[in-house]
XYZ file of C-alpha atoms in Angstrom:
668
model
C 160.287 75.129 -44.283
C 159.358 71.563 -45.121
C 161.624 68.968 -46.684
C 160.941 65.388 -47.630
C 162.742 62.974 -45.337
C 163.180 60.607 -48.272
C 165.196 63.224 -50.167
C 167.546 63.495 -47.195
C 168.386 59.799 -47.086
C 171.007 59.671 -49.878
C 172.913 62.587 -48.358
C 172.747 61.082 -44.877
C 173.929 57.743 -46.246
C 176.898 59.288 -48.029
C 177.903 61.215 -44.930
C 177.585 58.066 -42.853
C 179.851 56.171 -45.269
C 182.396 58.951 -45.070
C 182.284 58.946 -41.295
C 182.525 55.143 -41.143
C 185.557 55.197 -43.415
C 187.408 57.232 -40.796
C 186.964 54.621 -38.074
C 189.955 52.691 -36.784
C 190.295 49.245 -38.338
C 190.774 47.518 -35.017
C 190.812 48.048 -31.301
C 194.585 48.429 -31.275
C 194.306 51.910 -32.773
C 191.364 52.939 -30.606
C 192.204 51.617 -27.135
C 194.747 53.396 -24.991
C 197.834 51.484 -23.901
C 197.035 51.707 -20.195
C 193.425 50.517 -20.644
C 193.968 47.220 -18.836
C 195.369 48.950 -15.766
C 192.502 51.453 -15.688
C 189.794 48.799 -15.778
C 191.416 46.047 -13.710
C 189.794 45.447 -10.342
C 191.862 42.924 -8.409
C 190.267 39.941 -6.643
C 188.905 41.089 -3.313
C 188.671 44.707 -4.413
C 185.475 46.592 -5.211
C 184.418 48.536 -8.259
C 184.108 52.272 -7.816
C 180.608 52.570 -9.315
C 177.404 50.622 -9.594
C 175.988 50.966 -13.111
C 172.233 50.373 -13.430
C 171.380 49.463 -17.018
C 167.959 49.008 -18.565
C 167.342 45.578 -20.035
C 165.125 46.678 -22.918
C 162.971 43.861 -24.207
C 164.062 41.577 -21.341
C 161.908 43.684 -19.013
C 164.651 43.526 -16.380
C 167.349 45.814 -15.007
C 170.988 44.767 -14.764
C 173.730 45.951 -12.427
C 177.367 46.180 -13.510
C 180.516 47.325 -11.790
C 182.616 50.138 -13.196
C 185.315 50.197 -14.323
C 185.454 46.382 -14.537
C 182.270 45.860 -16.572
C 181.429 42.825 -14.401
C 177.768 41.815 -14.197
C 176.670 41.689 -10.547
C 172.943 41.127 -10.689
C 169.895 40.983 -12.907
C 166.968 42.571 -11.066
C 163.596 41.176 -12.137
C 161.164 44.060 -12.618
C 158.478 43.688 -15.279
C 159.170 40.145 -16.493
C 159.026 36.800 -14.752
C 162.403 35.406 -13.740
C 162.690 31.646 -13.099
C 166.165 32.057 -11.613
C 164.743 33.916 -8.618
C 161.139 32.720 -8.802
C 159.965 36.301 -9.391
C 156.463 36.271 -10.839
C 156.241 32.527 -10.090
C 156.217 32.483 -6.305
C 152.858 33.229 -4.718
C 154.416 36.175 -2.870
C 155.598 37.955 -6.043
C 152.868 37.189 -8.583
C 150.916 40.290 -7.568
C 153.809 42.521 -8.671
C 152.878 41.814 -12.298
C 149.152 42.490 -11.997
C 147.635 45.181 -14.219
C 144.160 46.325 -15.196
C 144.624 43.956 -18.157
C 145.329 41.010 -15.873
C 148.655 39.325 -15.136
C 151.275 40.695 -17.573
C 154.541 38.713 -17.234
C 156.765 40.781 -19.549
C 157.564 44.283 -20.690
C 160.105 46.560 -22.346
C 162.247 48.517 -19.859
C 163.969 51.439 -21.614
C 165.031 53.948 -18.987
C 166.034 54.197 -15.356
C 166.402 57.046 -12.862
C 168.236 57.081 -9.541
C 166.618 58.947 -6.662
C 168.040 62.345 -5.786
C 168.300 64.743 -2.857
C 169.235 68.360 -3.603
C 169.934 67.332 -7.177
C 172.500 64.671 -6.167
C 172.033 60.912 -6.363
C 171.345 59.543 -2.878
C 171.420 55.753 -3.407
C 167.956 54.994 -1.984
C 165.919 53.869 -4.992
C 166.142 53.336 -8.707
C 163.084 53.679 -10.949
C 162.354 51.934 -14.253
C 159.702 52.293 -16.959
C 157.539 49.739 -18.732
C 157.254 50.927 -22.306
C 154.499 48.503 -23.364
C 151.908 48.154 -20.623
C 152.415 51.598 -19.075
C 153.990 51.191 -15.645
C 156.643 52.682 -13.384
C 158.648 50.523 -10.967
C 160.653 51.433 -7.876
C 163.541 49.206 -6.802
C 164.782 49.422 -3.217
C 168.575 49.664 -3.253
C 168.853 48.194 0.239
C 167.685 44.852 -1.111
C 167.986 45.293 -4.916
C 164.399 44.075 -5.178
C 161.410 45.576 -6.952
C 159.392 47.190 -4.172
C 156.558 48.833 -6.093
C 154.952 49.025 -9.526
C 152.242 51.498 -10.466
C 150.277 51.345 -13.708
C 149.687 54.545 -15.699
C 146.108 55.144 -16.915
C 145.184 57.329 -19.897
C 148.343 56.157 -21.612
C 149.390 53.894 -24.459
C 153.097 53.274 -24.267
C 155.325 54.873 -21.662
C 158.655 55.861 -23.178
C 159.267 59.322 -21.750
C 159.850 58.082 -18.217
C 160.774 57.634 -15.338
C 162.815 60.838 -15.216
C 162.980 62.469 -11.819
C 162.961 65.877 -10.126
C 165.951 66.947 -8.077
C 164.422 66.097 -4.705
C 162.576 63.017 -5.975
C 159.280 64.882 -5.641
C 158.068 63.314 -8.885
C 158.928 60.792 -11.506
C 157.193 61.393 -14.838
C 155.590 59.215 -17.484
C 154.907 60.587 -20.977
C 152.889 58.711 -23.584
C 154.770 57.318 -26.556
C 151.587 56.642 -28.529
C 148.681 59.044 -28.569
C 145.296 57.316 -28.438
C 141.665 58.260 -27.810
C 141.186 59.095 -24.129
C 137.892 58.938 -22.287
C 134.649 57.177 -23.111
C 134.919 57.378 -26.896
C 137.418 54.637 -27.747
C 136.046 53.010 -30.907
C 136.881 55.642 -33.522
C 138.369 55.422 -37.034
C 142.170 55.576 -36.968
C 142.111 58.293 -39.640
C 140.397 60.619 -37.143
C 143.717 60.811 -35.278
C 143.935 64.607 -35.460
C 140.504 65.013 -33.913
C 140.345 62.231 -31.347
C 143.852 61.175 -30.271
C 145.532 62.739 -27.227
C 148.709 62.417 -25.209
C 149.333 62.802 -21.495
C 152.219 63.333 -19.139
C 151.776 61.926 -15.644
C 153.427 63.275 -12.507
C 153.879 60.456 -10.002
C 154.505 61.648 -6.469
C 157.205 59.887 -4.425
C 156.988 59.851 -0.628
C 160.234 61.344 0.632
C 160.624 58.743 3.403
C 159.126 55.479 2.163
C 159.397 56.055 -1.581
C 155.767 54.988 -2.066
C 154.311 56.314 -5.302
C 150.965 57.849 -6.228
C 149.735 59.558 -9.386
C 149.490 63.171 -8.269
C 148.090 64.522 -11.547
C 148.105 64.128 -15.307
C 148.269 66.848 -17.961
C 146.134 66.384 -21.084
C 148.070 67.275 -24.239
C 147.845 67.236 -28.045
C 148.274 63.974 -29.928
C 152.062 64.042 -30.290
C 154.562 61.352 -29.285
C 156.672 62.050 -26.207
C 160.191 60.638 -26.374
C 162.493 61.632 -23.483
C 162.434 64.125 -20.623
C 164.529 65.856 -17.981
C 163.651 67.861 -14.922
C 164.968 71.341 -14.400
C 167.478 71.843 -11.632
C 168.955 74.771 -9.770
C 167.448 77.896 -11.326
C 165.056 75.787 -13.449
C 163.783 73.710 -10.519
C 160.017 73.486 -10.762
C 160.066 72.850 -14.516
C 160.133 69.708 -16.623
C 161.140 69.417 -20.285
C 159.871 66.716 -22.669
C 161.027 66.075 -26.236
C 158.203 65.218 -28.618
C 157.891 64.301 -32.270
C 155.063 63.738 -34.758
C 153.797 67.294 -34.521
C 152.344 66.421 -37.929
C 149.903 64.103 -36.094
C 150.498 61.328 -38.594
C 148.983 57.903 -38.020
C 150.650 55.889 -40.796
C 154.183 55.496 -42.202
C 155.603 57.747 -39.515
C 159.184 57.453 -40.804
C 158.041 59.745 -43.636
C 154.839 61.405 -42.472
C 156.126 62.313 -38.999
C 159.353 63.737 -40.445
C 157.949 66.455 -42.655
C 158.448 69.573 -40.570
C 161.781 71.265 -39.991
C 160.958 71.523 -36.316
C 159.025 69.560 -33.742
C 158.833 70.600 -30.090
C 160.177 70.445 -26.593
C 157.328 70.662 -24.095
C 158.016 72.899 -21.098
C 155.895 72.159 -18.008
C 155.787 74.441 -14.979
C 154.953 71.748 -12.443
C 154.982 74.221 -9.567
C 152.140 76.027 -11.350
C 150.399 72.688 -11.847
C 150.640 72.097 -8.089
C 148.936 75.458 -7.509
C 146.051 74.419 -9.757
C 145.763 71.083 -7.952
C 145.716 72.808 -4.558
C 143.045 75.217 -5.812
C 140.853 72.306 -6.928
C 141.111 73.156 -10.622
C 141.751 69.628 -11.888
C 139.056 67.273 -13.122
C 138.706 63.858 -11.532
C 138.420 61.203 -14.227
C 137.188 57.654 -13.787
C 139.900 55.217 -14.833
C 141.146 51.772 -13.864
C 144.740 51.041 -12.926
C 146.593 48.746 -10.548
C 149.115 49.671 -7.853
C 151.360 46.831 -6.617
C 153.550 46.958 -3.515
C 155.933 44.476 -1.897
C 155.952 44.341 1.907
C 159.488 43.636 3.122
C 158.229 42.524 6.541
C 155.705 40.045 5.163
C 157.808 39.215 2.078
C 154.567 39.468 0.121
C 153.169 41.612 -2.689
C 149.631 42.955 -2.864
C 147.620 44.762 -5.520
C 145.164 47.625 -5.197
C 142.775 48.609 -7.997
C 142.574 52.392 -8.300
C 139.602 54.083 -9.947
C 140.357 57.795 -10.231
C 142.971 60.211 -11.509
C 143.215 64.013 -11.510
C 143.609 65.594 -14.969
C 144.709 69.168 -15.755
C 143.839 70.700 -19.135
C 146.300 73.437 -20.217
C 143.744 74.861 -22.643
C 141.784 75.941 -19.584
C 144.617 76.333 -17.070
C 147.038 78.876 -18.458
C 150.700 79.624 -17.697
C 151.455 75.957 -17.045
C 152.545 74.450 -20.397
C 154.502 75.822 -23.364
C 156.052 74.431 -26.519
C 159.383 75.547 -27.929
C 160.456 74.515 -31.453
C 163.276 71.986 -31.733
C 164.774 70.591 -34.950
C 163.987 67.824 -36.073
C 162.296 64.693 -34.653
C 164.011 65.248 -31.292
C 164.992 62.290 -29.129
C 167.151 63.590 -26.289
C 166.129 66.449 -24.017
C 168.742 67.124 -21.351
C 169.443 69.819 -18.756
C 172.985 70.720 -17.765
C 174.180 70.679 -14.108
C 173.450 74.393 -13.639
C 169.882 74.083 -14.878
C 170.399 77.010 -17.264
C 170.792 75.055 -20.495
C 168.421 72.567 -22.105
C 169.895 70.513 -24.956
C 167.645 69.149 -27.692
C 168.791 66.338 -29.981
C 166.931 66.209 -33.269
C 167.667 62.842 -34.845
C 167.413 64.358 -38.345
C 168.989 67.716 -37.520
C 172.379 68.968 -38.659
C 172.849 71.022 -35.483
C 172.381 70.580 -31.739
C 170.139 73.353 -30.349
C 170.849 74.562 -26.814
C 168.117 76.557 -25.092
C 168.477 79.040 -22.236
C 166.150 78.815 -19.252
C 166.661 82.516 -18.594
C 165.560 83.293 -22.149
C 162.603 80.929 -21.822
C 161.386 82.865 -18.803
C 161.890 86.183 -20.570
C 159.996 84.979 -23.631
C 157.102 83.784 -21.477
C 156.983 87.089 -19.588
C 156.988 89.041 -22.860
C 154.527 86.622 -24.516
C 157.061 86.251 -27.293
C 155.056 83.557 -29.041
C 155.051 82.132 -32.522
C 151.341 81.351 -32.415
C 149.992 78.285 -30.640
C 149.719 74.544 -31.175
C 146.353 73.122 -30.153
C 145.830 76.063 -27.843
C 149.269 75.833 -26.204
C 151.630 78.812 -26.750
C 154.690 78.162 -28.942
C 157.728 80.206 -27.888
C 159.781 81.769 -30.673
C 162.816 79.657 -31.472
C 165.294 82.539 -31.661
C 163.926 84.044 -28.453
C 164.750 80.974 -26.341
C 167.882 79.743 -28.117
C 171.289 79.978 -26.446
C 172.914 78.749 -29.654
C 173.531 75.780 -31.933
C 176.434 73.346 -32.041
C 177.432 73.397 -35.715
C 178.206 70.200 -37.655
C 178.477 68.042 -34.556
C 177.804 64.682 -36.276
C 174.960 62.644 -37.735
C 171.927 61.458 -35.795
C 172.322 63.104 -32.361
C 170.408 61.197 -29.696
C 171.275 61.938 -26.101
C 173.516 64.242 -24.075
C 175.050 64.091 -20.610
C 177.502 66.316 -18.790
C 180.673 66.370 -16.715
C 181.477 68.742 -13.852
C 183.662 70.983 -16.054
C 181.031 72.531 -18.308
C 181.318 69.932 -21.059
C 178.640 67.875 -22.777
C 178.841 64.422 -24.376
C 176.401 63.545 -27.151
C 175.790 60.176 -28.793
C 175.423 60.048 -32.602
C 173.644 57.022 -33.974
C 174.301 57.479 -37.701
C 177.958 58.481 -37.498
C 178.522 56.033 -34.580
C 180.467 58.313 -32.283
C 180.531 60.301 -29.066
C 181.205 64.006 -29.407
C 182.452 66.182 -26.554
C 181.589 69.892 -26.685
C 181.514 72.915 -24.416
C 178.071 73.979 -23.237
C 178.712 77.722 -23.093
C 180.704 78.369 -26.258
C 179.208 75.408 -28.192
C 182.610 74.374 -29.605
C 183.341 70.740 -30.413
C 186.334 69.572 -28.341
C 186.747 65.897 -29.182
C 185.104 62.929 -30.874
C 185.634 59.169 -30.608
C 184.173 56.291 -32.637
C 181.892 53.637 -31.151
C 181.250 50.109 -32.402
C 178.510 50.215 -33.759
C 175.497 52.565 -33.804
C 175.422 53.980 -30.302
C 172.067 54.750 -28.700
C 172.155 56.294 -25.239
C 175.235 57.114 -23.238
C 175.748 57.921 -19.578
C 178.191 59.777 -17.386
C 178.064 58.810 -13.688
C 175.922 61.572 -12.188
C 175.582 63.091 -15.660
C 171.920 64.110 -15.361
C 172.369 65.646 -11.884
C 173.772 68.790 -10.299
C 176.916 66.849 -9.345
C 178.337 64.699 -12.121
C 180.812 62.226 -10.698
C 182.513 62.224 -14.089
C 185.563 60.055 -14.801
C 183.808 57.893 -17.419
C 181.311 58.017 -20.230
C 179.648 54.739 -21.168
C 178.230 54.044 -24.625
C 175.282 51.668 -25.018
C 175.395 50.330 -28.554
C 172.536 49.002 -30.651
C 174.638 46.874 -32.998
C 177.960 45.222 -32.186
C 178.941 43.049 -35.135
C 182.580 41.935 -35.205
C 183.133 42.847 -31.539
C 182.546 39.447 -29.931
C 182.595 35.748 -30.718
C 179.666 34.870 -33.000
C 176.690 33.267 -31.270
C 174.424 32.463 -34.178
C 172.197 35.020 -35.866
C 171.680 37.139 -32.740
C 174.440 39.591 -31.891
C 175.643 40.426 -28.417
C 174.479 43.747 -26.990
C 177.319 46.023 -25.969
C 178.550 48.738 -23.656
C 181.827 50.631 -24.051
C 183.707 52.490 -21.340
C 185.660 55.674 -22.108
C 187.995 57.517 -19.753
C 187.095 61.243 -19.725
C 189.455 62.333 -16.945
C 191.674 64.119 -19.457
C 191.056 66.463 -22.369
C 190.579 63.570 -24.762
C 188.211 60.622 -24.454
C 189.934 57.226 -24.405
C 188.282 53.869 -25.005
C 189.418 51.522 -22.231
C 186.890 48.653 -22.204
C 183.904 47.121 -23.905
C 181.681 44.413 -22.472
C 178.454 42.612 -23.423
C 175.175 43.410 -21.680
C 171.849 41.640 -21.295
C 168.760 42.496 -23.343
C 168.971 45.653 -25.372
C 170.593 48.347 -23.247
C 168.896 51.695 -23.646
C 169.722 54.069 -20.829
C 171.733 53.706 -17.620
C 172.830 55.683 -14.588
C 175.905 55.023 -12.473
C 176.501 56.001 -8.859
C 179.475 55.713 -6.487
C 179.367 52.310 -4.812
C 179.913 53.769 -1.365
C 176.496 55.482 -1.479
C 174.766 52.109 -1.780
C 177.094 49.659 -0.031
C 176.744 51.325 3.363
C 172.985 50.685 3.401
C 172.962 47.256 1.788
C 170.702 44.742 3.543
C 172.284 41.307 3.533
C 169.711 39.212 5.417
C 166.138 39.334 6.660
C 166.033 38.986 10.437
C 163.903 36.031 11.470
C 162.392 38.019 14.321
C 161.102 40.563 11.782
C 159.509 37.967 9.494
C 155.759 38.710 9.467
C 154.822 36.428 6.591
C 151.642 34.629 7.715
C 153.072 31.366 6.366
C 156.487 31.694 8.029
C 157.810 28.653 9.885
C 160.198 29.961 12.520
C 161.728 26.701 13.721
C 161.844 23.026 12.782
C 159.486 22.252 15.654
C 156.820 24.358 13.981
C 157.068 22.657 10.609
C 153.832 20.933 9.646
C 151.522 19.881 6.817
C 147.833 20.834 6.889
C 144.873 20.065 4.684
C 142.237 22.736 3.956
C 139.783 21.110 1.578
C 141.725 20.370 -1.583
C 144.598 22.620 -0.492
C 147.684 21.138 1.158
C 149.831 23.673 2.994
C 153.401 22.585 3.715
C 155.014 24.810 6.341
C 158.668 24.018 5.699
C 162.062 25.164 6.948
C 165.324 25.116 5.017
C 168.728 25.076 6.694
C 172.076 23.534 5.809
C 171.531 20.822 4.654
C 167.946 19.591 4.941
C 164.300 20.521 4.647
C 161.819 19.962 7.449
C 159.677 18.055 6.591
C 161.395 16.077 3.851
C 158.926 13.159 3.521
C 155.252 13.885 2.890
C 152.400 11.460 2.190
C 148.639 11.682 1.910
C 148.442 14.172 -0.975
C 145.902 13.188 -3.632
C 145.345 14.031 -7.266
C 143.164 17.107 -7.422
C 144.961 18.733 -4.494
C 146.954 21.950 -4.804
C 150.119 21.901 -2.711
C 151.507 25.150 -1.324
C 155.118 24.865 -0.192
C 155.751 27.724 2.261
C 159.533 27.622 2.652
C 161.333 29.680 5.303
C 165.111 29.987 5.046
C 166.315 29.716 8.639
C 169.852 30.852 7.877
C 171.115 34.135 9.292
C 174.440 34.102 7.467
C 174.149 36.499 4.553
C 175.786 34.267 1.958
C 173.457 31.234 2.312
C 170.322 31.508 0.210
C 168.397 28.310 -0.419
C 166.472 27.188 -3.454
C 163.448 24.941 -3.691
C 162.048 22.941 -6.591
C 159.904 19.879 -7.057
C 159.997 17.463 -9.929
C 157.078 18.027 -12.263
C 156.431 21.642 -11.309
C 155.583 23.635 -14.423
C 156.268 27.103 -13.048
C 159.727 27.700 -11.530
C 161.936 27.216 -8.530
C 162.027 29.406 -5.469
C 165.070 31.376 -4.365
C 164.747 32.166 -0.663
C 167.083 34.641 1.007
C 168.233 34.142 4.634
C 165.295 34.850 6.963
C 162.805 35.066 4.087
C 159.639 33.061 3.366
C 158.501 32.254 -0.169
C 155.696 30.059 -1.479
C 155.536 27.734 -4.481
C 152.146 26.421 -5.633
C 152.068 23.003 -7.329
C 149.175 20.980 -8.702
C 150.219 17.335 -9.146
C 149.192 15.825 -12.473
C 150.292 12.215 -11.864
C 150.285 9.560 -9.171
C 153.745 8.700 -7.873
C 156.745 9.759 -5.843
C 158.148 13.211 -6.613
C 161.565 14.396 -5.410
C 162.062 17.914 -4.076
C 165.449 19.517 -3.620
C 167.503 22.659 -3.005
C 168.495 24.380 -6.232
C 170.965 26.922 -4.832
C 174.342 25.591 -3.698
C 174.467 26.040 0.066
C 177.004 23.646 1.626
C 179.193 20.612 1.094
C 176.070 18.492 1.559
C 173.948 20.562 -0.796
C 173.369 17.501 -2.977
C 171.854 15.708 0.023
C 169.345 18.505 0.643
C 166.331 16.740 -0.809
C 163.142 14.895 0.043
C 160.043 13.205 -1.375
C 156.346 13.811 -1.668
C 153.932 10.987 -2.432
C 150.903 11.609 -4.650
C 148.088 9.073 -4.384
C 144.934 8.679 -6.478
C 141.926 10.870 -5.832
C 139.790 9.292 -3.131
C 142.631 7.266 -1.611
C 142.709 6.630 2.139
C 146.415 7.423 2.654
C 146.495 9.631 5.745
C 148.259 12.972 5.615
C 151.631 12.564 7.304
C 155.082 14.150 7.294
C 158.478 13.639 8.871
C 162.177 14.410 8.772
C 164.777 11.859 9.848
C 162.218 9.214 10.814
C 160.708 6.635 8.485
C 156.947 6.590 8.774
C 155.021 3.309 8.942
C 153.875 2.135 5.529
C 150.321 3.135 4.785
C 147.771 1.647 2.465
C 146.878 2.955 -0.935
C 143.423 1.441 -1.325
C 141.011 4.064 -2.618
C 138.192 4.657 -0.153
C 135.638 3.639 -2.769
C 137.227 0.160 -2.966
C 137.290 -0.540 0.782
C 135.104 -3.518 1.777
C 131.839 -2.578 3.381
C 131.690 -2.884 7.167
C 129.881 -5.950 8.497
């Protein structure tokens, strides 16, 4: 039953060479003749879909239009963004707080759009932080990160943030198993005895979207890769792919690839809810941070949480099961009916498709093939619907259309393969350039695929774009799937390393889009709602500048009386109420970033002057014909100087002395 992965490599390499030799030599032979017409979106017209794409190691999320492939926005999530001041402004710094302190970066692999009745509803999109375990929620009214919750008892957070069909939960599965609890300092070679994994079920409030960790399930020390919720008849279940059933802790490319089969974890979360309601979970002392952004105050805040509820399936039966899946599975996907669960073993020569009906029958009959760390293992043949034979090399991830067909990405053979879910027959295959990772069909993971396109997200794209030095462009490719055959119609570069994406009809988001913040709703405590309320105040060594911005000036725009050793807080309120007039703010010498302030919004930039002198400040976001004139000055005097604090706009102030107080002549 066991084979050495190293022995497989020559055969895999030869097959890959054979597959690669069949690829078209150029785009002319791969792209359909009407591709330009199918992807052209005329000036003034809108794209049909928003495509939300993970930014990988950038820590951000990007938004593209389909079918044009145009980049609309980069949403800062887990990494600081100087373009928008995210993580630099005083209002947003708290979004990046963790129990480890301020963490200004991460690795965003996957996204999930909120759902109602198994259909995307356009309210929120969730993203995962793979490094410092976190889940983020982005509000699709504003396209801003509204909430980030840290995941305790976790090291790495890859199998997330996949979502149930009424957005009851998003999940977070550990990529790396580690010691959990009080005993942390243990030898690494005691992995099999001391290392554990968890999957976390994060509740989502159905109205506000606010998240909380409802419960965690303690599991053996395997690595969780991807996940999908059940739907329809399988609602109430969640399925997680996992590898390293060998529990290896070194050279995993060999030692975690020994067995013919790893597992898909099946979780009955409805049963877990029953245990929680009955008080069966154990409350564990932990430390994790929950960050939220208040859209009324335009400010983020952090709360330190100290407890989490843990369920142990060794004690709480009928909640968790394993089913074998060949081999080192990556993808784990449920079809629109909820009957079929597709596993994608990266080193497997077949694609296994499991039947939810058979899973339930096997559980009822206790048709087990022993257990794994006290968790029942269902017999492979008892739960299998069938296997797709010779589909390709290196299957990774599968999504579905509305016609009973599946689309699977193949990393090694660099292709997308279309096959029928019921009869398991391969229907079509197209090459990708090069080494595809994930793919997505608009609505593909839901009960209602919107279909029309499949998008490939490629890991390597040599020869596709103009060279830009040693780093290659990342790539997406758009295929038309409206007919029997897939047709490549567009490819376009993407930011970061694209992993997974979900696309949704634009009309579901556009109708709720918020274009401004109403000034009357601005509850920021530092808001300046009118030029007549602009002011500068000293509080010890803090200088607070309450400033307005409107085309094309700041109020105030001349400030004096600030001394070395002071910290200056610029609280800038954008007074515009036209939706296309954001303002920027920057000051010469600032070592953090600019601000980008939306109409009606207040944002704060903190600056500690390091030198005596005159420092310009200016608007960084083009706002009018006189944008260049939107500037001012702040004067920094030596510590101990007697320059009085003063400010103005449009009026020159009388000149004031600069004699340090210590040098003033003594009174007679």
